[in-house]
Amino acid sequence: MHKQIEEHKQIEERSLNAWPALQTFLYDGWLLRFADGYTKRSNSIQPLYAPEMQSGSISGKVRRCESLYTSAGLDTIFKITPFVTPGDLDPFLEERGYERVDPTSVKTAPLTGLREPSLPEIRIEETLSTDWLRTMAAFQHLSETNQGITARLLQPSCLKKGFFTLYKEGKPVACGLGVIEQGDIGLYDIVTNPNERNKGYGEQLILHMLQWARREGAARCYLLVVQQNLPAVRLYEKLNFQEIYTYWYRVKKRADLPQVSD
């Protein structure tokens, strides 16, 4: 069981590396991530690691986090995984009025027995391009501000990346991002043109991404899917992804916290 927990925690760490923040602040074993408010993943506290020495109460640490996020103009968000330290953090946050949102499944699948995609028109880029960003932003209805933040988040890094755009008769119909680390590929920003949904394009895109990952030496894929996104859940079940753990966020709105003095 301990080995399984450690393997799952490695996936959690890979997901943080694959989708970074603009600033990461290490506070007594917790990772505080800031990215101007775009995505909970990049603007939340990751309480993954225990402090080396006992250094005060949970209440004091939480208040300190609230102060930092309020000062940055952000809501205070904790990501609650099976690996949170301390283990009673989630009920503490609930008692403090934090709302539980976006329960999410982390799923994995081996890169074996893959089907070949039937749609051959795919563009794979190893660095972020203006075309990919504009396509993804259009499909997701991102604001200009969030497009700019995305561009900063996805700048070149030490990890292998693939930016994928699937075309049908020369028209982009789906796109996504794959990030490889130590034999695992994580899938991010999998999105289909809103006018072209329910036509199997998401599945075709993912098959291309998995084939690319295998060629690049990866052996396993992981992804994160909000449990309420039933079409995506069904697609990943069809592709033989299995849930390995779940997480959710605890959110306290900035307006509900005491004002921070200068």
C-alpha positions as a printed NumPy array, in Angstrom:
array([[  0.   ,   0.   ,   0.   ],
       [  2.81 ,   2.417,   0.886],
       [  4.449,   1.791,  -2.508],
       [  1.171,   2.505,  -4.281],
       [  0.733,   5.752,  -2.353],
       [  4.239,   6.851,  -3.325],
       [  3.588,   6.013,  -6.994],
       [  0.381,   8.029,  -6.944],
       [  2.154,  10.924,  -5.257],
       [  4.695,  10.875,  -8.097],
       [  1.819,  11.423, -10.538],
       [  0.692,  14.363,  -8.418],
       [  4.19 ,  15.854,  -8.574],
       [  4.373,  15.302, -12.341],
       [  1.076,  17.125, -12.792],
       [  2.447,  20.129, -10.888],
       [  5.582,  20.143, -13.03 ],
       [  3.623,  19.786, -16.274],
       [  1.269,  22.681, -15.554],
       [  3.394,  25.193, -13.645],
       [  2.673,  28.493, -11.95 ],
       [  4.186,  31.9  , -12.565],
       [  5.488,  31.905,  -9.001],
       [  5.849,  29.121,  -6.446],
       [  6.362,  29.979,  -2.802],
       [  7.567,  27.261,  -0.418],
       [  6.048,  27.665,   3.034],
       [  6.792,  25.092,   5.736],
       [  6.344,  22.089,   3.442],
       [  3.427,  23.552,   1.47 ],
       [  3.69 ,  24.78 ,  -2.119],
       [  1.852,  28.055,  -2.726],
       [  1.329,  28.684,  -6.443],
       [  0.385,  31.978,  -8.082],
       [ -0.534,  32.701, -11.707],
       [ -2.668,  35.847, -11.748],
       [ -5.805,  33.815, -11.048],
       [ -5.855,  31.618, -14.186],
       [ -6.752,  28.002, -13.25 ],
       [ -7.125,  26.675,  -9.73 ],
       [ -4.228,  24.324, -10.421],
       [ -1.802,  27.23 , -10.743],
       [ -3.336,  29.423,  -8.025],
       [ -3.674,  27.128,  -5.043],
       [ -1.905,  25.688,  -2.038],
       [ -0.498,  22.18 ,  -2.426],
       [ -0.044,  20.803,   1.129],
       [  1.996,  17.802,   0.004],
       [  4.934,  17.753,   2.383],
       [  5.244,  17.719,   6.142],
       [  7.385,  20.379,   7.813],
       [ 10.787,  19.242,   9.023],
       [  9.988,  20.63 ,  12.472],
       [  6.682,  21.306,  14.195],
       [  6.132,  24.989,  13.54 ],
       [  2.767,  26.078,  14.831],
       [ -0.88 ,  25.197,  14.404],
       [ -2.839,  24.447,  11.254],
       [ -4.871,  27.548,  12.006],
       [ -1.776,  29.745,  11.933],
       [ -0.542,  28.285,   8.644],
       [ -3.948,  28.662,   7.001],
       [ -4.248,  32.288,   8.144],
       [ -0.796,  33.   ,   6.729],
       [ -1.831,  31.504,   3.376],
       [ -5.039,  33.526,   3.395],
       [ -3.037,  36.68 ,   3.984],
       [ -0.683,  35.96 ,   1.076],
       [ -3.452,  35.147,  -1.408],
       [ -5.617,  38.074,  -0.315],
       [ -2.639,  40.39 ,  -0.76 ],
       [ -2.245,  39.018,  -4.298],
       [ -5.916,  39.748,  -5.028],
       [ -6.825,  36.057,  -5.169],
       [ -9.235,  33.7  ,  -3.466],
       [ -7.561,  31.221,  -1.116],
       [ -7.701,  27.723,  -2.61 ],
       [ -6.349,  24.469,  -1.197],
       [ -5.965,  21.372,  -3.348],
       [ -7.03 ,  18.361,  -1.275],
       [ -5.41 ,  15.104,  -2.411],
       [ -4.889,  11.819,  -0.54 ],
       [ -1.408,  13.12 ,   0.283],
       [ -2.301,  16.291,   2.207],
       [ -0.258,  17.1  ,   5.281],
       [ -1.628,  17.238,   7.917],
       [ -4.273,  14.596,   7.264],
       [ -7.034,  16.498,   9.069],
       [ -6.66 ,  19.624,   6.941],
       [ -9.819,  19.041,   4.878],
       [-12.268,  18.896,   7.815],
       [-10.498,  21.888,   9.344],
       [-11.064,  23.921,   6.166],
       [-14.684,  22.804,   6.   ],
       [-15.237,  24.032,   9.551],
       [-13.591,  27.328,   8.556],
       [-16.173,  27.802,   5.795],
       [-14.225,  26.633,   2.759],
       [-16.433,  25.35 ,  -0.061],
       [-15.657,  21.962,  -1.656],
       [-15.557,  22.311,  -5.469],
       [-14.518,  20.465,  -8.63 ],
       [-14.071,  16.847,  -7.463],
       [-11.648,  15.406,  -9.991],
       [-10.462,  11.946, -11.013],
       [ -6.827,  11.187, -11.762],
       [ -6.734,   8.37 , -14.303],
       [ -3.939,   6.38 , -15.926],
       [ -3.588,   3.963, -18.839],
       [ -0.623,   1.989, -20.205],
       [  0.613,   2.811, -23.69 ],
       [  0.104,  -0.725, -24.942],
       [ -2.302,  -2.1  , -27.519],
       [ -3.013,   1.354, -28.897],
       [ -5.297,   1.741, -31.891],
       [ -4.109,   3.769, -34.838],
       [ -6.089,   6.991, -35.369],
       [ -8.246,   7.028, -38.489],
       [ -7.883,  10.784, -39.052],
       [ -4.309,  11.369, -40.266],
       [ -4.166,  15.17 , -40.38 ],
       [ -2.336,  16.13 , -37.192],
       [  0.118,  18.911, -36.434],
       [  2.609,  18.317, -33.633],
       [  4.793,  21.156, -32.374],
       [  7.384,  20.903, -29.608],
       [  7.122,  24.558, -28.599],
       [  4.141,  26.792, -28.097],
       [  3.063,  28.53 , -31.31 ],
       [  0.726,  31.44 , -31.868],
       [ -1.512,  29.225, -34.01 ],
       [ -1.908,  26.564, -31.309],
       [ -2.569,  29.134, -28.606],
       [ -5.17 ,  30.954, -30.693],
       [ -6.91 ,  27.687, -31.608],
       [ -7.034,  26.486, -28.001],
       [ -8.179,  29.911, -26.777],
       [-10.95 ,  30.064, -29.38 ],
       [-12.213,  26.585, -28.479],
       [-12.151,  27.424, -24.745],
       [-13.347,  31.032, -25.111],
       [-10.334,  32.365, -23.23 ],
       [ -9.968,  36.083, -22.687],
       [ -6.945,  37.945, -24.018],
       [ -5.652,  38.185, -20.449],
       [ -5.853,  34.437, -19.885],
       [ -4.272,  33.765, -23.283],
       [ -1.321,  35.857, -22.146],
       [ -1.054,  33.973, -18.85 ],
       [ -1.228,  30.64 , -20.701],
       [  1.598,  31.712, -22.979],
       [  3.747,  32.549, -19.944],
       [  2.885,  29.263, -18.206],
       [  3.759,  27.15 , -21.235],
       [  7.12 ,  28.689, -22.106],
       [  9.949,  26.25 , -22.866],
       [ 10.997,  24.094, -19.924],
       [ 13.167,  21.06 , -19.259],
       [ 10.201,  18.735, -19.93 ],
       [  9.327,  17.314, -23.349],
       [  6.121,  18.866, -24.691],
       [  3.896,  18.259, -27.644],
       [  1.29 ,  20.775, -28.812],
       [ -1.268,  18.924, -30.97 ],
       [ -3.837,  20.213, -33.43 ],
       [ -6.146,  17.769, -35.226],
       [ -7.556,  18.838, -38.578],
       [-10.492,  17.653, -40.655],
       [-10.331,  18.758, -44.297],
       [ -7.868,  21.49 , -43.351],
       [ -9.97 ,  22.848, -40.486],
       [ -8.793,  22.555, -36.857],
       [-11.295,  20.467, -34.896],
       [ -9.449,  19.574, -31.663],
       [ -6.25 ,  20.396, -29.831],
       [ -4.335,  19.414, -26.719],
       [ -1.049,  19.468, -24.842],
       [  1.068,  16.482, -23.826],
       [  3.942,  16.717, -21.314],
       [  6.383,  13.847, -20.767],
       [  8.326,  13.258, -17.571],
       [ 10.169,  10.043, -16.638],
       [  8.121,   7.734, -18.832],
       [  4.724,   9.312, -18.136],
       [  2.772,  11.608, -20.425],
       [  0.192,  13.954, -18.948],
       [ -2.647,  15.223, -21.136],
       [ -3.816,  18.814, -20.72 ],
       [ -6.157,  21.267, -22.45 ],
       [ -7.904,  18.546, -24.439],
       [-10.608,  20.525, -26.203],
       [-12.772,  20.135, -29.299],
       [-14.196,  22.901, -31.446],
       [-17.621,  23.589, -29.841],
       [-19.206,  23.362, -33.299],
       [-17.663,  19.928, -33.97 ],
       [-18.396,  17.99 , -30.803],
       [-19.799,  14.451, -30.553],
       [-18.02 ,  13.429, -33.757],
       [-15.152,  11.444, -32.232],
       [-12.513,  14.118, -32.758],
       [-11.431,  14.114, -29.111],
       [-10.744,  10.398, -29.277],
       [ -8.792,  10.781, -32.515],
       [ -6.693,  13.553, -30.996],
       [ -5.846,  11.486, -27.919],
       [ -4.878,   8.466, -30.022],
       [ -2.383,  10.661, -31.885],
       [ -1.04 ,  11.993, -28.592],
       [ -0.584,   8.52 , -27.128],
       [  1.137,   7.217, -30.256],
       [  3.527,  10.187, -30.153],
       [  4.249,   9.596, -26.486],
       [  5.087,   5.959, -27.095],
       [  7.461,   6.935, -29.911],
       [  9.123,   9.32 , -27.457],
       [  9.68 ,   6.511, -24.956],
       [  6.731,   6.977, -22.592],
       [  5.027,   3.898, -21.164],
       [  2.02 ,   5.338, -19.314],
       [ -0.455,   8.187, -19.631],
       [ -2.189,  10.13 , -16.882],
       [ -4.875,  12.778, -17.016],
       [ -7.128,  14.789, -14.736],
       [-10.862,  14.989, -15.408],
       [-13.557,  16.796, -13.436],
       [-16.077,  14.145, -12.411],
       [-19.048,  16.215, -13.594],
       [-17.637,  16.322, -17.139],
       [-19.53 ,  13.186, -18.136],
       [-18.693,  13.215, -21.886],
       [-14.969,  13.325, -21.062],
       [-15.344,  10.64 , -18.377],
       [-17.061,   8.34 , -20.882],
       [-14.373,   8.983, -23.492],
       [-11.555,   8.114, -21.099],
       [-13.359,   4.964, -19.987],
       [-13.62 ,   3.97 , -23.645],
       [ -9.854,   4.441, -23.942],
       [ -9.304,   2.142, -20.904],
       [ -8.235,   4.789, -18.4  ],
       [ -8.607,   3.707, -14.773],
       [ -9.027,   5.979, -11.762],
       [ -6.145,   5.849,  -9.273],
       [ -7.177,   8.627,  -6.892],
       [ -9.373,  11.693,  -6.597],
       [ -8.919,  15.248,  -5.385],
       [-10.954,  18.402,  -4.93 ],
       [-10.443,  22.026,  -4.031],
       [-11.424,  23.927,  -0.91 ],
       [-12.146,  27.572,  -1.769],
       [-12.584,  30.626,   0.434],
       [-13.616,  33.758,  -1.43 ],
       [-11.443,  36.795,  -0.839],
       [-14.528,  38.812,   0.069],
       [-15.264,  36.391,   2.909],
       [-11.871,  36.889,   4.573],
       [-10.711,  39.73 ,   6.828],
       [ -9.195,  42.623,   4.914],
       [ -5.39 ,  42.685,   4.844],
       [ -3.869,  45.939,   6.042],
       [ -0.931,  47.504,   4.232]])
